[in-house]
mmCIF file with all atom_site columns, C-alpha atoms and ligand atoms in Angstrom:
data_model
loop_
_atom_site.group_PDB
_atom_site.id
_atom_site.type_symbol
_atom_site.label_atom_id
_atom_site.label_alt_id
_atom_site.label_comp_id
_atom_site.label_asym_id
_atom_site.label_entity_id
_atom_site.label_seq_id
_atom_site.pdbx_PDB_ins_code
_atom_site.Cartn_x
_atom_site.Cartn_y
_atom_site.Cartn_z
_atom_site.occupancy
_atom_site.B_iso_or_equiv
_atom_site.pdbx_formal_charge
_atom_site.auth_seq_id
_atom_site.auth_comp_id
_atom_site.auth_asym_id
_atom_site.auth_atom_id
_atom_site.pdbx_PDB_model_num
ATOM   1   C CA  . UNK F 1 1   ? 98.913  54.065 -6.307  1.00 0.00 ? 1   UNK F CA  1
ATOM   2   C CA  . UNK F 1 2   ? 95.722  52.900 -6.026  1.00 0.00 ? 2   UNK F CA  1
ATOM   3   C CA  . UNK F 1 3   ? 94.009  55.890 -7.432  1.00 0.00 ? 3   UNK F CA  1
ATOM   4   C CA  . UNK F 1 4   ? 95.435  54.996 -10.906 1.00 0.00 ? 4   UNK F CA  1
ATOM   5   C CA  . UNK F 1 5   ? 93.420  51.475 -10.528 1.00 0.00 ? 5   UNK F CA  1
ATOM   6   C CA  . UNK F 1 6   ? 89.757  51.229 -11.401 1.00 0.00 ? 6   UNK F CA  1
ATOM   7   C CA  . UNK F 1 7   ? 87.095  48.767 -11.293 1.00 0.00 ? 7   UNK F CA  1
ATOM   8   C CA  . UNK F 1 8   ? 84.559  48.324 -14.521 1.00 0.00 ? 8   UNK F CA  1
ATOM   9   C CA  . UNK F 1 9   ? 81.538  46.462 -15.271 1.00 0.00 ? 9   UNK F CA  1
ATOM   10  C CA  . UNK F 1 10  ? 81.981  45.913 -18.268 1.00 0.00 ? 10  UNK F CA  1
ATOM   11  C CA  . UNK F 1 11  ? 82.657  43.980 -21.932 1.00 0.00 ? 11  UNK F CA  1
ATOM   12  C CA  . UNK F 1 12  ? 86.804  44.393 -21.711 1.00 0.00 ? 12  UNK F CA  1
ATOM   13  C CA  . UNK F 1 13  ? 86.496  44.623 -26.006 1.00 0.00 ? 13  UNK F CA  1
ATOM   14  C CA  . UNK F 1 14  ? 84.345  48.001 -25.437 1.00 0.00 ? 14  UNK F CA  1
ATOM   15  C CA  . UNK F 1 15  ? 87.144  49.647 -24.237 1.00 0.00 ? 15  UNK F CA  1
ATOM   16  C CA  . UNK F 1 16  ? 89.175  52.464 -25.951 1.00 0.00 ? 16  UNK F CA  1
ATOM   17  C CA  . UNK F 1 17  ? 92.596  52.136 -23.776 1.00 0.00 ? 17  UNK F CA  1
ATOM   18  C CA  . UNK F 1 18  ? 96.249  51.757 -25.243 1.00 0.00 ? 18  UNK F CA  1
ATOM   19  C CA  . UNK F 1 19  ? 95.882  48.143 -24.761 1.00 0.00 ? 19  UNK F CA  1
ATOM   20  C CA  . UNK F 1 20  ? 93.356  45.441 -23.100 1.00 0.00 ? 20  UNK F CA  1
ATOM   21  C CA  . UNK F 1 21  ? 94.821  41.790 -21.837 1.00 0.00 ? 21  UNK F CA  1
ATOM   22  C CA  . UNK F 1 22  ? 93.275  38.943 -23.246 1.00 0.00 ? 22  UNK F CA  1
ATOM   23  C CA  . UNK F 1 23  ? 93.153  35.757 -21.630 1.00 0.00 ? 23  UNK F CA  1
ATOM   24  C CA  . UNK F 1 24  ? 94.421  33.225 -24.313 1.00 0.00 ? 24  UNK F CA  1
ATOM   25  C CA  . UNK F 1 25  ? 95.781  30.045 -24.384 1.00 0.00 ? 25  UNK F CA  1
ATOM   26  C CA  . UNK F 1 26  ? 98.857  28.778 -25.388 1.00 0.00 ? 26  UNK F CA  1
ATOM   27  C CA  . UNK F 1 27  ? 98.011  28.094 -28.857 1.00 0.00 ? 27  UNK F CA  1
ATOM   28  C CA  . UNK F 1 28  ? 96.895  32.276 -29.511 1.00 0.00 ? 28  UNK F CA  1
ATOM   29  C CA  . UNK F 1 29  ? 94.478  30.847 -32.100 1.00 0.00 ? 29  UNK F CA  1
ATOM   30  C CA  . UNK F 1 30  ? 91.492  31.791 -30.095 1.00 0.00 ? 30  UNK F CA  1
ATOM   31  C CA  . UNK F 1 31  ? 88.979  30.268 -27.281 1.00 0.00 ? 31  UNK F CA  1
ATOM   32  C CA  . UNK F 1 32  ? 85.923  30.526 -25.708 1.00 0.00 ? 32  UNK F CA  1
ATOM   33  C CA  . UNK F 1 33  ? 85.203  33.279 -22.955 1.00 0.00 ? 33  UNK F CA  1
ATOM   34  C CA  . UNK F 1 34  ? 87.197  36.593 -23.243 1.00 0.00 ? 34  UNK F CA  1
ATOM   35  C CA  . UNK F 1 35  ? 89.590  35.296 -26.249 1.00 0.00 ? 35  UNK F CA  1
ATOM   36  C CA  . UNK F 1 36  ? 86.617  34.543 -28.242 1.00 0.00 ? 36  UNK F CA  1
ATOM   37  C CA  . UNK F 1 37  ? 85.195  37.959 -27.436 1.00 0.00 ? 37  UNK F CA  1
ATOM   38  C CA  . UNK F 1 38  ? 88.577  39.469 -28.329 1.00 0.00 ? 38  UNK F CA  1
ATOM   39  C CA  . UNK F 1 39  ? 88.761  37.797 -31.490 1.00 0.00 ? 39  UNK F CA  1
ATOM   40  C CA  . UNK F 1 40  ? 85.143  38.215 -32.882 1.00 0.00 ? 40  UNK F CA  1
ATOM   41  C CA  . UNK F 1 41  ? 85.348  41.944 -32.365 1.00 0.00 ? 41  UNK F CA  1
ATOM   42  C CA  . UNK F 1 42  ? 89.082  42.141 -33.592 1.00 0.00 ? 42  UNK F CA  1
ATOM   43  C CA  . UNK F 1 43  ? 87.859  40.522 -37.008 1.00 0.00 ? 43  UNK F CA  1
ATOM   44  C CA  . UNK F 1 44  ? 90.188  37.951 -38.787 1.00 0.00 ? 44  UNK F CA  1
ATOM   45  C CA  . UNK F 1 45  ? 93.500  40.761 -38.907 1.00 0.00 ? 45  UNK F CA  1
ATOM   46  C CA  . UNK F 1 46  ? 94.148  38.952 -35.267 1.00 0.00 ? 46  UNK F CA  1
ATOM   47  C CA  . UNK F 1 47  ? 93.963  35.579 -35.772 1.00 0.00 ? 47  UNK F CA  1
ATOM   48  C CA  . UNK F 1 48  ? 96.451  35.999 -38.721 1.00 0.00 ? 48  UNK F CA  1
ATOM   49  C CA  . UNK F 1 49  ? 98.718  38.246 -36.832 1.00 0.00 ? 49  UNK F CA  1
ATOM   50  C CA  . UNK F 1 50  ? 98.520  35.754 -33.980 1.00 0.00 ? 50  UNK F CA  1
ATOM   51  C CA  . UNK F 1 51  ? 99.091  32.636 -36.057 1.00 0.00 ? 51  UNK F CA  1
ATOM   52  C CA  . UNK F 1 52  ? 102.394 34.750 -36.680 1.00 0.00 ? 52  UNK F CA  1
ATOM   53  C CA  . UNK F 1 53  ? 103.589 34.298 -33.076 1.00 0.00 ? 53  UNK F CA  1
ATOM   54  C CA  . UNK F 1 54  ? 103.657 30.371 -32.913 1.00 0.00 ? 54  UNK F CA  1
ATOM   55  C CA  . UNK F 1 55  ? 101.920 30.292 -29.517 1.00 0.00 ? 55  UNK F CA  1
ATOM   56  C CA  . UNK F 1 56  ? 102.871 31.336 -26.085 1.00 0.00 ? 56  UNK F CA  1
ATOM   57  C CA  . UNK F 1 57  ? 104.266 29.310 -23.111 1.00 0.00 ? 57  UNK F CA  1
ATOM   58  C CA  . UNK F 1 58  ? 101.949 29.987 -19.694 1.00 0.00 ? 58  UNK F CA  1
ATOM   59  C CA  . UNK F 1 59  ? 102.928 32.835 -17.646 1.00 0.00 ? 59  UNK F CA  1
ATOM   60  C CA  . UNK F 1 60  ? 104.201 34.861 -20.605 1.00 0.00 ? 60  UNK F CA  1
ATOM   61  C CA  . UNK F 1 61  ? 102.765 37.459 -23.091 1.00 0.00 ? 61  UNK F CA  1
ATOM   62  C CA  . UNK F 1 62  ? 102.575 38.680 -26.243 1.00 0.00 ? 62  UNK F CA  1
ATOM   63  C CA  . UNK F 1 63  ? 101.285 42.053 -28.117 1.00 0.00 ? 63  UNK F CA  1
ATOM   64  C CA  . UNK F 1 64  ? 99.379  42.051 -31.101 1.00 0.00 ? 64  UNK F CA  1
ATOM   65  C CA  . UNK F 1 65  ? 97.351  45.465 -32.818 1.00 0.00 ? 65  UNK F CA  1
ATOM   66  C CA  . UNK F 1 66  ? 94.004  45.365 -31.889 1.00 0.00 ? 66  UNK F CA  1
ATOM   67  C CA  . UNK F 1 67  ? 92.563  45.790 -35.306 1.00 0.00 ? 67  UNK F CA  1
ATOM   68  C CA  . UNK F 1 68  ? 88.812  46.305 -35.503 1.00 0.00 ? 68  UNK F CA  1
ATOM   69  C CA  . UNK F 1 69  ? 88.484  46.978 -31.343 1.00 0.00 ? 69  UNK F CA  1
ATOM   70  C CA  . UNK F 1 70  ? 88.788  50.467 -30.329 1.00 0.00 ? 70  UNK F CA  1
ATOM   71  C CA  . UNK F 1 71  ? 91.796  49.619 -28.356 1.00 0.00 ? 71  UNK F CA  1
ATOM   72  C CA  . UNK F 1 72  ? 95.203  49.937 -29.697 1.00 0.00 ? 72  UNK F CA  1
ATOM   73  C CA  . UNK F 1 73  ? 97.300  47.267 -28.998 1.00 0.00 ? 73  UNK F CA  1
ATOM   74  C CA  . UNK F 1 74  ? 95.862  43.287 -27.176 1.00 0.00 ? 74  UNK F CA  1
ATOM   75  C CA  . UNK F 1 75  ? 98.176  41.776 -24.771 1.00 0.00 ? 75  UNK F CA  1
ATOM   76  C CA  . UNK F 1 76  ? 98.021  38.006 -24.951 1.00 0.00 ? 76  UNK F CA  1
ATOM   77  C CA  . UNK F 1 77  ? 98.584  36.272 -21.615 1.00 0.00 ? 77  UNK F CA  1
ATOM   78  C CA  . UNK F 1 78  ? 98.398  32.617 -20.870 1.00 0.00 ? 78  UNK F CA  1
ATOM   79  C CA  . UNK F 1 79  ? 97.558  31.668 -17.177 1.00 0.00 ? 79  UNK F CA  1
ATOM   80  C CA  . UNK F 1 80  ? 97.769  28.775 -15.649 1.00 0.00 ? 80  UNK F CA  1
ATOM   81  C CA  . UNK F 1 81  ? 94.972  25.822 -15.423 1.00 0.00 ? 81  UNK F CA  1
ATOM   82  C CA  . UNK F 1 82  ? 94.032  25.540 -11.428 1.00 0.00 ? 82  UNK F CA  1
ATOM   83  C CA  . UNK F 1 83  ? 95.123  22.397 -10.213 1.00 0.00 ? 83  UNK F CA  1
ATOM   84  C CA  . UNK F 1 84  ? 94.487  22.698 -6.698  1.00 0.00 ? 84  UNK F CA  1
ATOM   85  C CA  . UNK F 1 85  ? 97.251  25.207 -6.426  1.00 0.00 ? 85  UNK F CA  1
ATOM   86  C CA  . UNK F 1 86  ? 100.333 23.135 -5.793  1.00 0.00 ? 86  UNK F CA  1
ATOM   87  C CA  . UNK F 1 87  ? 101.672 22.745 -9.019  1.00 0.00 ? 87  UNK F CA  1
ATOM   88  C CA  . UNK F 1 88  ? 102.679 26.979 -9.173  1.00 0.00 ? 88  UNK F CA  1
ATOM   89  C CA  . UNK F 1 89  ? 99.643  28.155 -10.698 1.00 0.00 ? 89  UNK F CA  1
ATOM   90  C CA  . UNK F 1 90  ? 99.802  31.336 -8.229  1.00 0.00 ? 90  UNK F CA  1
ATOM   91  C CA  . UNK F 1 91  ? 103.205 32.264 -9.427  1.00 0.00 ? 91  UNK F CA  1
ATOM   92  C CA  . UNK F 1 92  ? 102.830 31.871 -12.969 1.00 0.00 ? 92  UNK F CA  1
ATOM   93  C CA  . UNK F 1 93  ? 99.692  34.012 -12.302 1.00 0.00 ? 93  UNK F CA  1
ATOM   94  C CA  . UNK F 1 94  ? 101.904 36.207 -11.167 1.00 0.00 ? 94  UNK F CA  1
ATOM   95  C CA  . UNK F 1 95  ? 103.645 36.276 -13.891 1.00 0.00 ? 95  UNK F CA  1
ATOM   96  C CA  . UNK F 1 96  ? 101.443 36.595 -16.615 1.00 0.00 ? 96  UNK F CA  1
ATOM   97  C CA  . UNK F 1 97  ? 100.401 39.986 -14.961 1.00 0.00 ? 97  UNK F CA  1
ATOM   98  C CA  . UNK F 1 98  ? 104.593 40.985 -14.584 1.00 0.00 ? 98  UNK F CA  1
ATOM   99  C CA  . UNK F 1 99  ? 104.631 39.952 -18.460 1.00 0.00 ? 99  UNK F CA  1
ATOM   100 C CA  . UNK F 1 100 ? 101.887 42.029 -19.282 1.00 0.00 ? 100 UNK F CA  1
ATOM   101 C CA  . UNK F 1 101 ? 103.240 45.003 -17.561 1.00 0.00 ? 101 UNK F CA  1
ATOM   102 C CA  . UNK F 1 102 ? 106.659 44.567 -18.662 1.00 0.00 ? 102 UNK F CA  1
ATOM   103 C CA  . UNK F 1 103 ? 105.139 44.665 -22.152 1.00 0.00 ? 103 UNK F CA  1
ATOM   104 C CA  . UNK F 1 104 ? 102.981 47.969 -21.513 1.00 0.00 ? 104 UNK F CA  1
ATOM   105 C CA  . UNK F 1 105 ? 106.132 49.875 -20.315 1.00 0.00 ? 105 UNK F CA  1
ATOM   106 C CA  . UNK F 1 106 ? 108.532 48.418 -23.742 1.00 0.00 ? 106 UNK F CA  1
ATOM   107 C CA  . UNK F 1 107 ? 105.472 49.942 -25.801 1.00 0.00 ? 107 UNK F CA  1
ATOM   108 C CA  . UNK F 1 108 ? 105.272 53.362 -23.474 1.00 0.00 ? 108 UNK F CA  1
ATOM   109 C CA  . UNK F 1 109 ? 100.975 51.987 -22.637 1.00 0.00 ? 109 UNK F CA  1
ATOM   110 C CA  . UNK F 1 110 ? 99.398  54.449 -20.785 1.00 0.00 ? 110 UNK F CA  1
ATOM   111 C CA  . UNK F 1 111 ? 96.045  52.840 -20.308 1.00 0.00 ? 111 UNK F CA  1
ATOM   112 C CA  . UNK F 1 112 ? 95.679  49.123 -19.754 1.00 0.00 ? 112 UNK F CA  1
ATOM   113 C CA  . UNK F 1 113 ? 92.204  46.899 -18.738 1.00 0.00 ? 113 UNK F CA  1
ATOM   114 C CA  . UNK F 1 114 ? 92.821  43.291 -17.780 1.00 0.00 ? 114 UNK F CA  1
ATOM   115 C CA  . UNK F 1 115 ? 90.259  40.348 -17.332 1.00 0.00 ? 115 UNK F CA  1
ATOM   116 C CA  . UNK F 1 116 ? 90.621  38.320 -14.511 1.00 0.00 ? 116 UNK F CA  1
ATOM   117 C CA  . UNK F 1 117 ? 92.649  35.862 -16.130 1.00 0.00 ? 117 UNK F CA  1
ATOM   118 C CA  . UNK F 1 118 ? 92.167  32.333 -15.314 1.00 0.00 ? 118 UNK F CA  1
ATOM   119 C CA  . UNK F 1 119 ? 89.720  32.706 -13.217 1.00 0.00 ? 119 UNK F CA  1
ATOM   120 C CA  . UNK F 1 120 ? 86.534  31.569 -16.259 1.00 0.00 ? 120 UNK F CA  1
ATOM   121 C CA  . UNK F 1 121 ? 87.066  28.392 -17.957 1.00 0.00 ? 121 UNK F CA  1
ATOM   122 C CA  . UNK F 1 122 ? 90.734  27.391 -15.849 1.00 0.00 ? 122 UNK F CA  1
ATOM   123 C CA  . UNK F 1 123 ? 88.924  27.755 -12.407 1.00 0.00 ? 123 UNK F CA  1
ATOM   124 C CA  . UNK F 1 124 ? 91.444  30.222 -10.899 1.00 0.00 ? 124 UNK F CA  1
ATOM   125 C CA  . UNK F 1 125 ? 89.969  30.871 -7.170  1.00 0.00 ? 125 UNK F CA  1
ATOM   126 C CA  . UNK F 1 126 ? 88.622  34.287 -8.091  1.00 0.00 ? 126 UNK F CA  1
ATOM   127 C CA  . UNK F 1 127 ? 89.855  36.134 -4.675  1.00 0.00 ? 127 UNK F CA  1
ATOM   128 C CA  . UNK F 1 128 ? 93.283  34.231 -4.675  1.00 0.00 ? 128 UNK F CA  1
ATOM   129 C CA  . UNK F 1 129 ? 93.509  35.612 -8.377  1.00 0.00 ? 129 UNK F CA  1
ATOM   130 C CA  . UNK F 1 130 ? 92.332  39.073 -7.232  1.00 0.00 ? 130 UNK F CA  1
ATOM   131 C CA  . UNK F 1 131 ? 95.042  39.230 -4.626  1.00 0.00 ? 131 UNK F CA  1
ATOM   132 C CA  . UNK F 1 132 ? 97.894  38.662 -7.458  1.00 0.00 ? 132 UNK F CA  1
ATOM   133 C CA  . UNK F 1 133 ? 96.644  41.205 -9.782  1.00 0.00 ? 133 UNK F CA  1
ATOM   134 C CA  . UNK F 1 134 ? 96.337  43.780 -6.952  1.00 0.00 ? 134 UNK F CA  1
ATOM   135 C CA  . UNK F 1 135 ? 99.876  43.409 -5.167  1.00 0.00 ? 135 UNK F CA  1
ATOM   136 C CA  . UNK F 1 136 ? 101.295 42.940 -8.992  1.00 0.00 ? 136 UNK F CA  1
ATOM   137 C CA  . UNK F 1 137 ? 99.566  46.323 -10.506 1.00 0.00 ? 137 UNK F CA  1
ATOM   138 C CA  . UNK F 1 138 ? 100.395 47.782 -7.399  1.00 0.00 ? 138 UNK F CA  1
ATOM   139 C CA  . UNK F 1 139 ? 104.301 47.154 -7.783  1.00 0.00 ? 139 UNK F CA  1
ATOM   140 C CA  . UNK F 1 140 ? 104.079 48.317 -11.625 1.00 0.00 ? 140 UNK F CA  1
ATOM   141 C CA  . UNK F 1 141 ? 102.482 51.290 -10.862 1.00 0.00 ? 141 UNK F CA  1
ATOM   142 C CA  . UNK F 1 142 ? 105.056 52.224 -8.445  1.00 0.00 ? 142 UNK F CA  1
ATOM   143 C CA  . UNK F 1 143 ? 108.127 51.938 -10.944 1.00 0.00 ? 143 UNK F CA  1
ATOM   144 C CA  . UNK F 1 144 ? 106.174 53.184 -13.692 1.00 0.00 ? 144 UNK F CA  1
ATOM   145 C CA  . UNK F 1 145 ? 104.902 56.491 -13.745 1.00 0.00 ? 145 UNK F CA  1
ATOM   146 C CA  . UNK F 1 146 ? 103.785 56.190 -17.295 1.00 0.00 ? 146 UNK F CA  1
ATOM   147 C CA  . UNK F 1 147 ? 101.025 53.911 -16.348 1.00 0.00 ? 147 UNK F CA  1
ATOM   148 C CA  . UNK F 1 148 ? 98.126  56.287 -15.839 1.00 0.00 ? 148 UNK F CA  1
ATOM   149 C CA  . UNK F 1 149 ? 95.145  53.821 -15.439 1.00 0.00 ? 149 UNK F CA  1
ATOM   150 C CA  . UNK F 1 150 ? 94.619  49.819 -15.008 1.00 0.00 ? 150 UNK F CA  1
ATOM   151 C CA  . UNK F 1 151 ? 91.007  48.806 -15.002 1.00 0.00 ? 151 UNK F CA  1
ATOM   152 C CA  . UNK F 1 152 ? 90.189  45.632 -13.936 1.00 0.00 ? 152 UNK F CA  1
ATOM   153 C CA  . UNK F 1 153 ? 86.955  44.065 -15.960 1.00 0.00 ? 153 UNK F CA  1
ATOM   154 C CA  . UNK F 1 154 ? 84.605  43.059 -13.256 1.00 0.00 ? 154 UNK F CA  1
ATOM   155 C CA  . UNK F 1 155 ? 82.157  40.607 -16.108 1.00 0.00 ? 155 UNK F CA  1
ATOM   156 C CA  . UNK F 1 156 ? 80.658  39.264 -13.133 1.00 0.00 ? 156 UNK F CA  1
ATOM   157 C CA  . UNK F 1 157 ? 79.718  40.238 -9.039  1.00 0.00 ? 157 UNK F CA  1
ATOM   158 C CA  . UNK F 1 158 ? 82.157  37.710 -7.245  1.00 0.00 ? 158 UNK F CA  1
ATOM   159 C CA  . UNK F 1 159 ? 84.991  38.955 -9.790  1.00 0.00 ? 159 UNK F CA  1
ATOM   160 C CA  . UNK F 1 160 ? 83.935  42.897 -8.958  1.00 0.00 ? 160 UNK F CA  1
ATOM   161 C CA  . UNK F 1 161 ? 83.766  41.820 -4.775  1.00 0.00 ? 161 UNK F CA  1
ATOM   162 C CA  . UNK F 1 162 ? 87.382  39.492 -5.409  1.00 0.00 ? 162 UNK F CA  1
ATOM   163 C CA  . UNK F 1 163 ? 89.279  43.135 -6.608  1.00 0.00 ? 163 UNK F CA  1
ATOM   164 C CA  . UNK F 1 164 ? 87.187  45.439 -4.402  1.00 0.00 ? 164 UNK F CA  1
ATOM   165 C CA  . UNK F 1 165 ? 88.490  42.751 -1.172  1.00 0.00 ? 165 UNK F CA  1
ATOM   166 C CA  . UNK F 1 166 ? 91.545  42.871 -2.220  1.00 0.00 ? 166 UNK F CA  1
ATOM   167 C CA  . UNK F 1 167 ? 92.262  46.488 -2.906  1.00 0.00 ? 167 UNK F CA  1
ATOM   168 C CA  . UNK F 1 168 ? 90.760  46.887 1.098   1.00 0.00 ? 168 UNK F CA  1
ATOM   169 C CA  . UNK F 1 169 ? 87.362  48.195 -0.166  1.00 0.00 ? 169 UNK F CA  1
ATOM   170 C CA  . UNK F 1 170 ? 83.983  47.259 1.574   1.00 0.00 ? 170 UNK F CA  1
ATOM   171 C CA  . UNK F 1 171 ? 81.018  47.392 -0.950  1.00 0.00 ? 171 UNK F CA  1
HETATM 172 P P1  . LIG A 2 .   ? 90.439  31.614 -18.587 1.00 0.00 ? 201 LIG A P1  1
HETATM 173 O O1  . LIG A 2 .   ? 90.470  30.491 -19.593 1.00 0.00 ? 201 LIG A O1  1
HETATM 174 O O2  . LIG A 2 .   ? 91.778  32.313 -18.440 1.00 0.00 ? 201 LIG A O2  1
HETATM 175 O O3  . LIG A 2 .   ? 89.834  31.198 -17.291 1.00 0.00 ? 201 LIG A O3  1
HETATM 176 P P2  . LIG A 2 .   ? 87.950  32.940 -19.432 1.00 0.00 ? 201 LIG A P2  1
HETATM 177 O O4  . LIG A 2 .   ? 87.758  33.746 -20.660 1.00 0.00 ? 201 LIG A O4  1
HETATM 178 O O5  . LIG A 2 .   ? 87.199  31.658 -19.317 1.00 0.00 ? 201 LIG A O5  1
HETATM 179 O O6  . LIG A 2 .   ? 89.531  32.730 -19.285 1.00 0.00 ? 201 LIG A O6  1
HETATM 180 O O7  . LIG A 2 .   ? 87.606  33.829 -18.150 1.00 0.00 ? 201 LIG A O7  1
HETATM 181 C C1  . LIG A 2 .   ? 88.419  34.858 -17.657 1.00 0.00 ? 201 LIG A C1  1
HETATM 182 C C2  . LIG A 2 .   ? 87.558  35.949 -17.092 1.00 0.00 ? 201 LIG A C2  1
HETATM 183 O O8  . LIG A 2 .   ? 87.058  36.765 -18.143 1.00 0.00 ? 201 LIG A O8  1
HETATM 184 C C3  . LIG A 2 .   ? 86.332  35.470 -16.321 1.00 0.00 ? 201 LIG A C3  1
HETATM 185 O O9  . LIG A 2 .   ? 86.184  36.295 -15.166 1.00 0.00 ? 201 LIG A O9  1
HETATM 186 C C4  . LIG A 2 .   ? 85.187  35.738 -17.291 1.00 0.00 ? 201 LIG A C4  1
HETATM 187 O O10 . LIG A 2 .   ? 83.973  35.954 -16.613 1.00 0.00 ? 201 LIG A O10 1
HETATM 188 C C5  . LIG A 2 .   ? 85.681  37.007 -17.941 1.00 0.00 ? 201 LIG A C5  1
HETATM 189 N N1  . LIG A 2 .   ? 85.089  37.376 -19.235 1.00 0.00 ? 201 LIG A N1  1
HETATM 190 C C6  . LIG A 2 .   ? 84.459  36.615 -20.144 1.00 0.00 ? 201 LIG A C6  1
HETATM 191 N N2  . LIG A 2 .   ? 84.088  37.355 -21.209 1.00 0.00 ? 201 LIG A N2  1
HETATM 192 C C7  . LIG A 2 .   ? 84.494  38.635 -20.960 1.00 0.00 ? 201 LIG A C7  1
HETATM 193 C C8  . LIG A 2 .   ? 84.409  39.875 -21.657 1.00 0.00 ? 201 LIG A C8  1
HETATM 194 N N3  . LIG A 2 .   ? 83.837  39.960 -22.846 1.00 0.00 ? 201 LIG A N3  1
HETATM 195 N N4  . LIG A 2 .   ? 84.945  40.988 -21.070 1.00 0.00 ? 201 LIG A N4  1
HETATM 196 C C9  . LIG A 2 .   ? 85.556  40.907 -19.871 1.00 0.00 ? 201 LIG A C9  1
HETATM 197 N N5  . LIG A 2 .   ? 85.674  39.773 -19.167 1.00 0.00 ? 201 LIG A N5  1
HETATM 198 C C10 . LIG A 2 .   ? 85.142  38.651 -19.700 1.00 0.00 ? 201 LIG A C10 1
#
């Protein structure tokens, strides 16, 4: 399985996949980090399609085009806010990642990069957050065999060492 996953250092909205994940909030209208990224090189065809979708509860997802990036389709996932991690947050991690992928198998995705949601402005432990998205691409990848590739944006060294730990690599 793991040979279909792939770490990048890079800017998620350079990438030409079938879709890349953003890292909203429940609103959709746009944020600071990665969403604000997302939306300044998507120009204003996302916001409006976005504004469509009357936000987005945490743990879920939505798909939008991807207008002016050169990939396809965005994802629109909303994870959870750390709060010291007893009110769920590492199941509704969980699920944004099972949302995304449920979406990328309705819309036949071949090629999916995620950030590591949560983990910039809603202080998600980075390796606890790692750990999720590892175990979570690893189950979708083993029930669907149209997933080719899932890159993991490394925008930063302790995200890149949080995925490379938890896929059992030493760098
Ligand atoms: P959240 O509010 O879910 O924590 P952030 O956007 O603050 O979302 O951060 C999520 C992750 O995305 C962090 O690891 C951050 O470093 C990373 N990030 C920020 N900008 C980009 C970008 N352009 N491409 C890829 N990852 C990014």
């Amino acid at each position: 399985m793991d040979e279909r996953i792939q770490l990048l250092d890079t800017d998620i909205t350079m990438l030409a996949v079938d879709a890349i994940v953003n890292a909203a909030n429940n609103s959709l209208l746009g944020g600071g980090g990665v969403d604000g990224a997302i939306h300044r090189s998507a120009g204003p065809g996302l916001l409006e399609e976005c504004r469509q979708l009357h936000g987005c509860p945490t743990g879920d997802a939505r798909i939008t085009k991807g207008y002016d990036l050169p990939a396809r389709y965005v994802i629109h996932s909303v994870g959870p806010v750390w709060q010291g991690g007893r009110a769920g947050e590492e199941e509704l991690l969980a699920d944004c990642y099972r949302s995304c992928f449920r979406l990328a198998a309705e819309h036949g995705l071949q090629t999916l990069a995620f950030p590591a949601i949560s983990t910039g402005v809603y202080g998600f432990p980075k390796k606890k957050a790692a750990a999720i998205a590892v175990r979570q691409t690893r189950r979708a990848l083993a029930t669907n065999s149209s997933l080719e590739r899932v890159i993991f944006v490394c925008f930063n060294r302790e995200t890149r060492e949080a995925y490379a730990e938890a896929l059992g690599q030493r760098e």
